[in-house]
Amino acid sequence: MPVECQPHGARKTNTRLMLLNILTFAGRLHPLIVHLPIGFLLLALLFDVLGYTRRYAHLRSAVPLTLLAGFVAAVLACVFGWILSATGDYDTATLGRHKTAGIILAVIAGLLLLFTTSWFKKQYVVGPRLFSVLLVGLMGLMSYAGHQGGNLTHGNDYLNLAILTQVQRQKPTSVEAAFIYEDVVQPMLIQKCGQCHQPGKLKGKLSVQSLALLLKGGKTGPAVVPGKPDESELYKRITMDPGHEKFMPADGKPPLVKREVEIIRWWIEKGMAVEGKKLAELKGNATIQPQVAAYLGLGGAGAEEGVAGIEQHNNPEIPASLDMGLVENLRKKGLIVRVMLQHPVMLDVTLPAGSGARMADIKDDLARVGKNIIWLNLSDNGLTEGDLAVLEGMSNLEKLRLEKNPIADGISDHLLALKHLTAVNLNETKISALCVNKLGENPGIKRVYTWKTAVPQNAD
Amino acid sequence: MHDHDDIFKLHTPDFDQLNKKWDRRTFLTQTSLGLGALAMGSLFGKELFGSTPKAAAGASGLEADILKALPHFAPKAKRVVYLFMSGGPSQFETFDYKPGLAKMMGQGLPDSVRQGQRLTGMSANQSILPIAPSAFKFAQYGKSQTWVSELLPHTAQVVDDLCIVKSLFSEQINHDPAITFFQTGNQLPGRPSIGSWISYGLGSDNKNLPTFIVLVSKNGQKDQPLYARLWGNGFLPSKHQGVQFRAGKDPVLYLNDPDGYDGKDRKEMLDYLTKLNQLQNSAYGDPEVEARIAQYEMAYRMQTAVPEVMDIANEPDEIFDMYGPDSRDPGTYAANCILARKLLEKDVKFVQLYHQGWDQHGNLPNAITQQCKATDQATAALIKDLKRRGLLEDTLVVWGGEFGRTVYSQGKLTATDYGRDHHPRCFTMWMAGAGVKAGLSYGETDDFSYNILKDPVHVHDFQATLLYLMGIDHERLTYKFQGRRFRLTDVAGKVVNGILA
């Protein structure tokens, strides 16, 4: 792996950077410190309640000290929380509730502490039961403040009752079976836009969480107008010049890629912005299938997204995915495996010359990845055609190198059914013209190399 | 034998210095802040932490993401051999046949052709820019009926395997910026060479040899210098730099064991040295230390691999006959072509040959005849040899210089003698092998080979195409350095679709 290139003196610069950011850093200590008052105050309640039993009656005398610790910690948590709120980008409503609850909590903790002092006890009387009730109330307030804080960090929908009934969506297994909105558009929008346009943040008063909310839209009107992408605010915003101040996503957040934009356009225009429909149920879905397949990582026929104007058409029969453990097995046995492409998985496999490997030991491993092998080099390994029946399973093989092996004419039988094979290197083998003629029966094979064999060479 | 497995307990002044290296500030940053940051990270989750300056944590992750996405396309080529004709070979005497010029010999270049475009200081003050037709005859060869000059009789025999691009153009008019532009995508020194980018992006297929090997002919006229930075790694980690093999019998020095040493404990010595280097590395965190460790280990593995590859004495006579008489003389272009073939057979990913001496400002007919003699046969032999071995299937061969030459004569034009100045607006290169159309002539120049009429190919387009053939999207192979992401083709470049097979 290449190492990161850091200019000399980088360490010093970093140090200064971090020290300047001390406020940010201190603010981020808030979530750490905030758990101290929670613990102390809970402990105070525990001691207080246990104090009613005979066995633990002595614990009641520890309540004031525990409360003191809880109070100090609560004040500290407030201070650090305030620093954090100044540096972070939070939903103001939730933040306000959290802040108020937190400060009240600290004040009440202080008041309760006051109730336990001898000075206070001289003037007023707070009965032990009332004190306990107040402590329990404090716990309620603490839970509320804590929940608001959690919402700030994890989002409003992180902990709610709906989780209990929520069902995880199954990943669709084919393009046709994919729900255009639920499996494709919705997750795409939530991923790329959800950070700002969610119920907790609602930038521009828009949420992309559901279709209904998209149709309702935000400040500038409906985000999606079924059938009319060019009137849909959402489509306009994601397709305008990226330098434009209204371009979305804003602030240099990762924009939608070409294929995602195409899918959204198709969904609005041809799909009439529906939900609950499988791709196969919609008219004219063939035009968008490659993009959807590529988005869902279903591979196969999908053309690779690349530089403008370049599209590679890969053989659709190559399996889209492969257990990379199988590749590792080959590598462990000394073969060199180069991944030519990841979607679909195309492999270039080389058995190093003179490896001494026996075909019997590796043929099963080769067969397991056979349909993914596109280029294969087994040259100079003392192989005969009898070792090579495994080739017949490599139906997607395009280039095969077998030179410098004691291979005879029988090799052609293994290669006749390989319809993607274009080039076979049989240099320095024991083949004759018979083999070349036989290979002619496979119309796919364009080039057979027969240098230093008994095959007559062209005089060119 | 010594046993060096003990933990280091060294108390030399140098090491004590290292041990005390933690000053107060470092200590505070790395312990409290470091641990705190770690704790924060787990408490906050990624989203919030993402809003900090990414300088510290981002770069290595970014790089991993870039490399993980590779290859972007199914590659057509597995290896490249780039025959760099340094100095700027004339297109008029090689591939760009302009028969109409004969009638105009000696006439001044029409302003309508030049259109006020800049000239170099060497010919800008000439009172006349006299048109100089090629002194050499052209004929058509092969099934493709491609015009080739009589100076290249051997190349003419393999012309059906070549994809000749006549419409290359560059932005640079002088040697060093032009060659730097070609090799690194920028006219100013400091960026990584093409081979380094490929090494960085795709890694090695043979760990016993460098991924990027450079051979400079000893028999080229050294009129324009070559610098090691042309195959340098720029800001990429230095293990990606091109390794130059010497032109001569002993291409890599000191690979043989010195007298009185059997080399048996060298591995042990290197392991120990690696430990020392790692100690240094953990203290300073300089990636160059890691590069150095890797280089020592590479050198060790090369001790067995190199003599085997570089020994051409065992090649049959037929090979020497094919590559020409020079090929028996190590270090010549022809001998380097044989070496290149052997390196490619070993799956070395990027082999670059340089042959100097194409800068013919004067005495062109004589000089270019010598240049062609020194390179033509071996170049054609390399194509033939790779082809019959089946290696042209997945090897890309590239031939070309940094720019072309002017239609007018620099200095005096006589019936038998003339010179040509630098001309970056159009020139000819060819490619052959994996992924390019064989027997194709691409692009067209005007009757004066001064301007491009059809299908211009910029240097960045050429580079983008080369990377594409190796399976790389030139826009996505980037490296972040000094706050900016760099790539070979800078901010330009388009893959040349028309030459792809």
PDB file of N, CA and C in Angstrom, chain B residues 199-244:
ATOM      1  N   SER B 199       2.362   2.417 -11.705  1.00  0.00           N
ATOM      2  CA  SER B 199       2.847   1.619 -10.580  1.00  0.00           C
ATOM      3  C   SER B 199       2.015   1.902  -9.327  1.00  0.00           C
ATOM      4  N   TYR B 200       1.715   3.197  -9.108  1.00  0.00           N
ATOM      5  CA  TYR B 200       0.912   3.586  -7.943  1.00  0.00           C
ATOM      6  C   TYR B 200      -0.498   3.010  -8.040  1.00  0.00           C
ATOM      7  N   GLY B 201      -1.064   3.055  -9.231  1.00  0.00           N
ATOM      8  CA  GLY B 201      -2.454   2.628  -9.372  1.00  0.00           C
ATOM      9  C   GLY B 201      -2.616   1.120  -9.422  1.00  0.00           C
ATOM     10  N   LEU B 202      -1.716   0.451 -10.097  1.00  0.00           N
ATOM     11  CA  LEU B 202      -1.948  -0.967 -10.368  1.00  0.00           C
ATOM     12  C   LEU B 202      -0.978  -1.907  -9.662  1.00  0.00           C
ATOM     13  N   GLY B 203       0.094  -1.373  -9.100  1.00  0.00           N
ATOM     14  CA  GLY B 203       1.025  -2.233  -8.394  1.00  0.00           C
ATOM     15  C   GLY B 203       1.799  -3.127  -9.342  1.00  0.00           C
ATOM     16  N   SER B 204       2.370  -4.173  -8.783  1.00  0.00           N
ATOM     17  CA  SER B 204       3.315  -4.992  -9.535  1.00  0.00           C
ATOM     18  C   SER B 204       2.756  -6.374  -9.826  1.00  0.00           C
ATOM     19  N   ASP B 205       3.148  -6.932 -10.971  1.00  0.00           N
ATOM     20  CA  ASP B 205       2.807  -8.317 -11.271  1.00  0.00           C
ATOM     21  C   ASP B 205       4.001  -9.243 -11.072  1.00  0.00           C
ATOM     22  N   ASN B 206       5.146  -8.654 -10.775  1.00  0.00           N
ATOM     23  CA  ASN B 206       6.337  -9.477 -10.539  1.00  0.00           C
ATOM     24  C   ASN B 206       7.130  -8.818  -9.428  1.00  0.00           C
ATOM     25  N   LYS B 207       7.053  -9.389  -8.235  1.00  0.00           N
ATOM     26  CA  LYS B 207       7.647  -8.680  -7.114  1.00  0.00           C
ATOM     27  C   LYS B 207       9.172  -8.789  -7.093  1.00  0.00           C
ATOM     28  N   ASN B 208       9.728  -9.551  -7.997  1.00  0.00           N
ATOM     29  CA  ASN B 208      11.187  -9.656  -8.044  1.00  0.00           C
ATOM     30  C   ASN B 208      11.840  -8.607  -8.921  1.00  0.00           C
ATOM     31  N   LEU B 209      11.040  -7.861  -9.636  1.00  0.00           N
ATOM     32  CA  LEU B 209      11.591  -6.817 -10.493  1.00  0.00           C
ATOM     33  C   LEU B 209      10.788  -5.536 -10.267  1.00  0.00           C
ATOM     34  N   PRO B 210      11.430  -4.382 -10.495  1.00  0.00           N
ATOM     35  CA  PRO B 210      10.689  -3.126 -10.348  1.00  0.00           C
ATOM     36  C   PRO B 210       9.503  -3.091 -11.328  1.00  0.00           C
ATOM     37  N   THR B 211       8.464  -2.352 -10.980  1.00  0.00           N
ATOM     38  CA  THR B 211       7.292  -2.245 -11.852  1.00  0.00           C
ATOM     39  C   THR B 211       7.582  -1.370 -13.060  1.00  0.00           C
ATOM     40  N   PHE B 212       8.505  -0.448 -12.892  1.00  0.00           N
ATOM     41  CA  PHE B 212       8.753   0.583 -13.909  1.00  0.00           C
ATOM     42  C   PHE B 212      10.260   0.621 -14.150  1.00  0.00           C
ATOM     43  N   ILE B 213      10.668   0.162 -15.340  1.00  0.00           N
ATOM     44  CA  ILE B 213      12.098   0.065 -15.647  1.00  0.00           C
ATOM     45  C   ILE B 213      12.434   0.938 -16.849  1.00  0.00           C
ATOM     46  N   VAL B 214      13.552   1.625 -16.745  1.00  0.00           N
ATOM     47  CA  VAL B 214      13.959   2.580 -17.774  1.00  0.00           C
ATOM     48  C   VAL B 214      15.290   2.153 -18.375  1.00  0.00           C
ATOM     49  N   LEU B 215      15.375   2.185 -19.704  1.00  0.00           N
ATOM     50  CA  LEU B 215      16.615   1.849 -20.401  1.00  0.00           C
ATOM     51  C   LEU B 215      16.932   3.000 -21.362  1.00  0.00           C
ATOM     52  N   VAL B 216      18.100   3.592 -21.223  1.00  0.00           N
ATOM     53  CA  VAL B 216      18.495   4.693 -22.098  1.00  0.00           C
ATOM     54  C   VAL B 216      19.596   4.183 -23.022  1.00  0.00           C
ATOM     55  N   SER B 217      19.386   4.351 -24.340  1.00  0.00           N
ATOM     56  CA  SER B 217      20.401   3.829 -25.266  1.00  0.00           C
ATOM     57  C   SER B 217      21.695   4.581 -25.133  1.00  0.00           C
ATOM     58  N   LYS B 218      22.789   3.853 -25.299  1.00  0.00           N
ATOM     59  CA  LYS B 218      24.092   4.534 -25.249  1.00  0.00           C
ATOM     60  C   LYS B 218      24.468   5.059 -26.623  1.00  0.00           C
ATOM     61  N   ASN B 219      23.795   4.586 -27.691  1.00  0.00           N
ATOM     62  CA  ASN B 219      24.223   4.987 -29.029  1.00  0.00           C
ATOM     63  C   ASN B 219      23.360   6.082 -29.644  1.00  0.00           C
ATOM     64  N   GLY B 220      22.561   6.761 -28.818  1.00  0.00           N
ATOM     65  CA  GLY B 220      21.850   7.926 -29.329  1.00  0.00           C
ATOM     66  C   GLY B 220      22.733   9.148 -29.143  1.00  0.00           C
ATOM     67  N   GLN B 221      22.669  10.094 -30.089  1.00  0.00           N
ATOM     68  CA  GLN B 221      23.406  11.351 -29.937  1.00  0.00           C
ATOM     69  C   GLN B 221      22.906  12.080 -28.707  1.00  0.00           C
ATOM     70  N   LYS B 222      23.797  12.417 -27.787  1.00  0.00           N
ATOM     71  CA  LYS B 222      23.321  13.037 -26.546  1.00  0.00           C
ATOM     72  C   LYS B 222      23.183  14.552 -26.718  1.00  0.00           C
ATOM     73  N   ASP B 223      22.470  14.981 -27.762  1.00  0.00           N
ATOM     74  CA  ASP B 223      22.376  16.419 -27.984  1.00  0.00           C
ATOM     75  C   ASP B 223      21.439  17.111 -27.001  1.00  0.00           C
ATOM     76  N   GLN B 224      20.369  16.431 -26.629  1.00  0.00           N
ATOM     77  CA  GLN B 224      19.482  16.997 -25.613  1.00  0.00           C
ATOM     78  C   GLN B 224      19.502  16.071 -24.409  1.00  0.00           C
ATOM     79  N   PRO B 225      19.691  16.640 -23.229  1.00  0.00           N
ATOM     80  CA  PRO B 225      19.859  15.780 -22.053  1.00  0.00           C
ATOM     81  C   PRO B 225      18.544  15.140 -21.587  1.00  0.00           C
ATOM     82  N   LEU B 226      18.668  14.030 -20.905  1.00  0.00           N
ATOM     83  CA  LEU B 226      17.530  13.421 -20.217  1.00  0.00           C
ATOM     84  C   LEU B 226      17.825  13.470 -18.729  1.00  0.00           C
ATOM     85  N   TYR B 227      16.805  13.733 -17.946  1.00  0.00           N
ATOM     86  CA  TYR B 227      17.012  13.784 -16.511  1.00  0.00           C
ATOM     87  C   TYR B 227      16.234  12.657 -15.855  1.00  0.00           C
ATOM     88  N   ALA B 228      16.747  12.178 -14.734  1.00  0.00           N
ATOM     89  CA  ALA B 228      16.090  11.064 -14.037  1.00  0.00           C
ATOM     90  C   ALA B 228      14.691  11.459 -13.583  1.00  0.00           C
ATOM     91  N   ARG B 229      14.440  12.765 -13.456  1.00  0.00           N
ATOM     92  CA  ARG B 229      13.100  13.142 -13.002  1.00  0.00           C
ATOM     93  C   ARG B 229      12.028  12.816 -14.036  1.00  0.00           C
ATOM     94  N   LEU B 230      12.460  12.588 -15.299  1.00  0.00           N
ATOM     95  CA  LEU B 230      11.473  12.228 -16.319  1.00  0.00           C
ATOM     96  C   LEU B 230      10.835  10.884 -16.008  1.00  0.00           C
ATOM     97  N   TRP B 231      11.545  10.044 -15.291  1.00  0.00           N
ATOM     98  CA  TRP B 231      10.920   8.803 -14.835  1.00  0.00           C
ATOM     99  C   TRP B 231      10.798   8.812 -13.306  1.00  0.00           C
ATOM    100  N   GLY B 232      10.756  10.006 -12.747  1.00  0.00           N
ATOM    101  CA  GLY B 232      10.689  10.158 -11.298  1.00  0.00           C
ATOM    102  C   GLY B 232       9.275   9.969 -10.773  1.00  0.00           C
ATOM    103  N   ASN B 233       9.186   9.788  -9.466  1.00  0.00           N
ATOM    104  CA  ASN B 233       7.903   9.546  -8.828  1.00  0.00           C
ATOM    105  C   ASN B 233       7.211  10.836  -8.409  1.00  0.00           C
ATOM    106  N   GLY B 234       7.886  11.997  -8.572  1.00  0.00           N
ATOM    107  CA  GLY B 234       7.263  13.251  -8.138  1.00  0.00           C
ATOM    108  C   GLY B 234       6.881  13.171  -6.680  1.00  0.00           C
ATOM    109  N   PHE B 235       5.616  13.446  -6.393  1.00  0.00           N
ATOM    110  CA  PHE B 235       5.165  13.398  -4.994  1.00  0.00           C
ATOM    111  C   PHE B 235       4.638  12.040  -4.591  1.00  0.00           C
ATOM    112  N   LEU B 236       4.608  11.093  -5.500  1.00  0.00           N
ATOM    113  CA  LEU B 236       4.180   9.747  -5.096  1.00  0.00           C
ATOM    114  C   LEU B 236       5.296   9.112  -4.254  1.00  0.00           C
ATOM    115  N   PRO B 237       4.949   8.136  -3.428  1.00  0.00           N
ATOM    116  CA  PRO B 237       6.001   7.456  -2.659  1.00  0.00           C
ATOM    117  C   PRO B 237       7.105   6.946  -3.593  1.00  0.00           C
ATOM    118  N   SER B 238       8.349   7.040  -3.150  1.00  0.00           N
ATOM    119  CA  SER B 238       9.441   6.874  -4.106  1.00  0.00           C
ATOM    120  C   SER B 238       9.615   5.448  -4.597  1.00  0.00           C
ATOM    121  N   LYS B 239       8.885   4.484  -4.013  1.00  0.00           N
ATOM    122  CA  LYS B 239       9.020   3.150  -4.575  1.00  0.00           C
ATOM    123  C   LYS B 239       8.388   3.054  -5.962  1.00  0.00           C
ATOM    124  N   HIS B 240       7.656   4.096  -6.363  1.00  0.00           N
ATOM    125  CA  HIS B 240       7.032   4.066  -7.689  1.00  0.00           C
ATOM    126  C   HIS B 240       7.897   4.687  -8.778  1.00  0.00           C
ATOM    127  N   GLN B 241       9.111   5.121  -8.423  1.00  0.00           N
ATOM    128  CA  GLN B 241       9.926   5.747  -9.457  1.00  0.00           C
ATOM    129  C   GLN B 241      10.457   4.710 -10.431  1.00  0.00           C
ATOM    130  N   GLY B 242      10.739   5.174 -11.644  1.00  0.00           N
ATOM    131  CA  GLY B 242      11.325   4.292 -12.636  1.00  0.00           C
ATOM    132  C   GLY B 242      12.738   3.925 -12.218  1.00  0.00           C
ATOM    133  N   VAL B 243      13.089   2.653 -12.366  1.00  0.00           N
ATOM    134  CA  VAL B 243      14.439   2.224 -12.019  1.00  0.00           C
ATOM    135  C   VAL B 243      15.236   2.145 -13.318  1.00  0.00           C
ATOM    136  N   GLN B 244      16.269   2.973 -13.404  1.00  0.00           N
ATOM    137  CA  GLN B 244      17.057   2.979 -14.637  1.00  0.00           C
ATOM    138  C   GLN B 244      18.116   1.902 -14.586  1.00  0.00           C
TER     139      GLN B 244
END
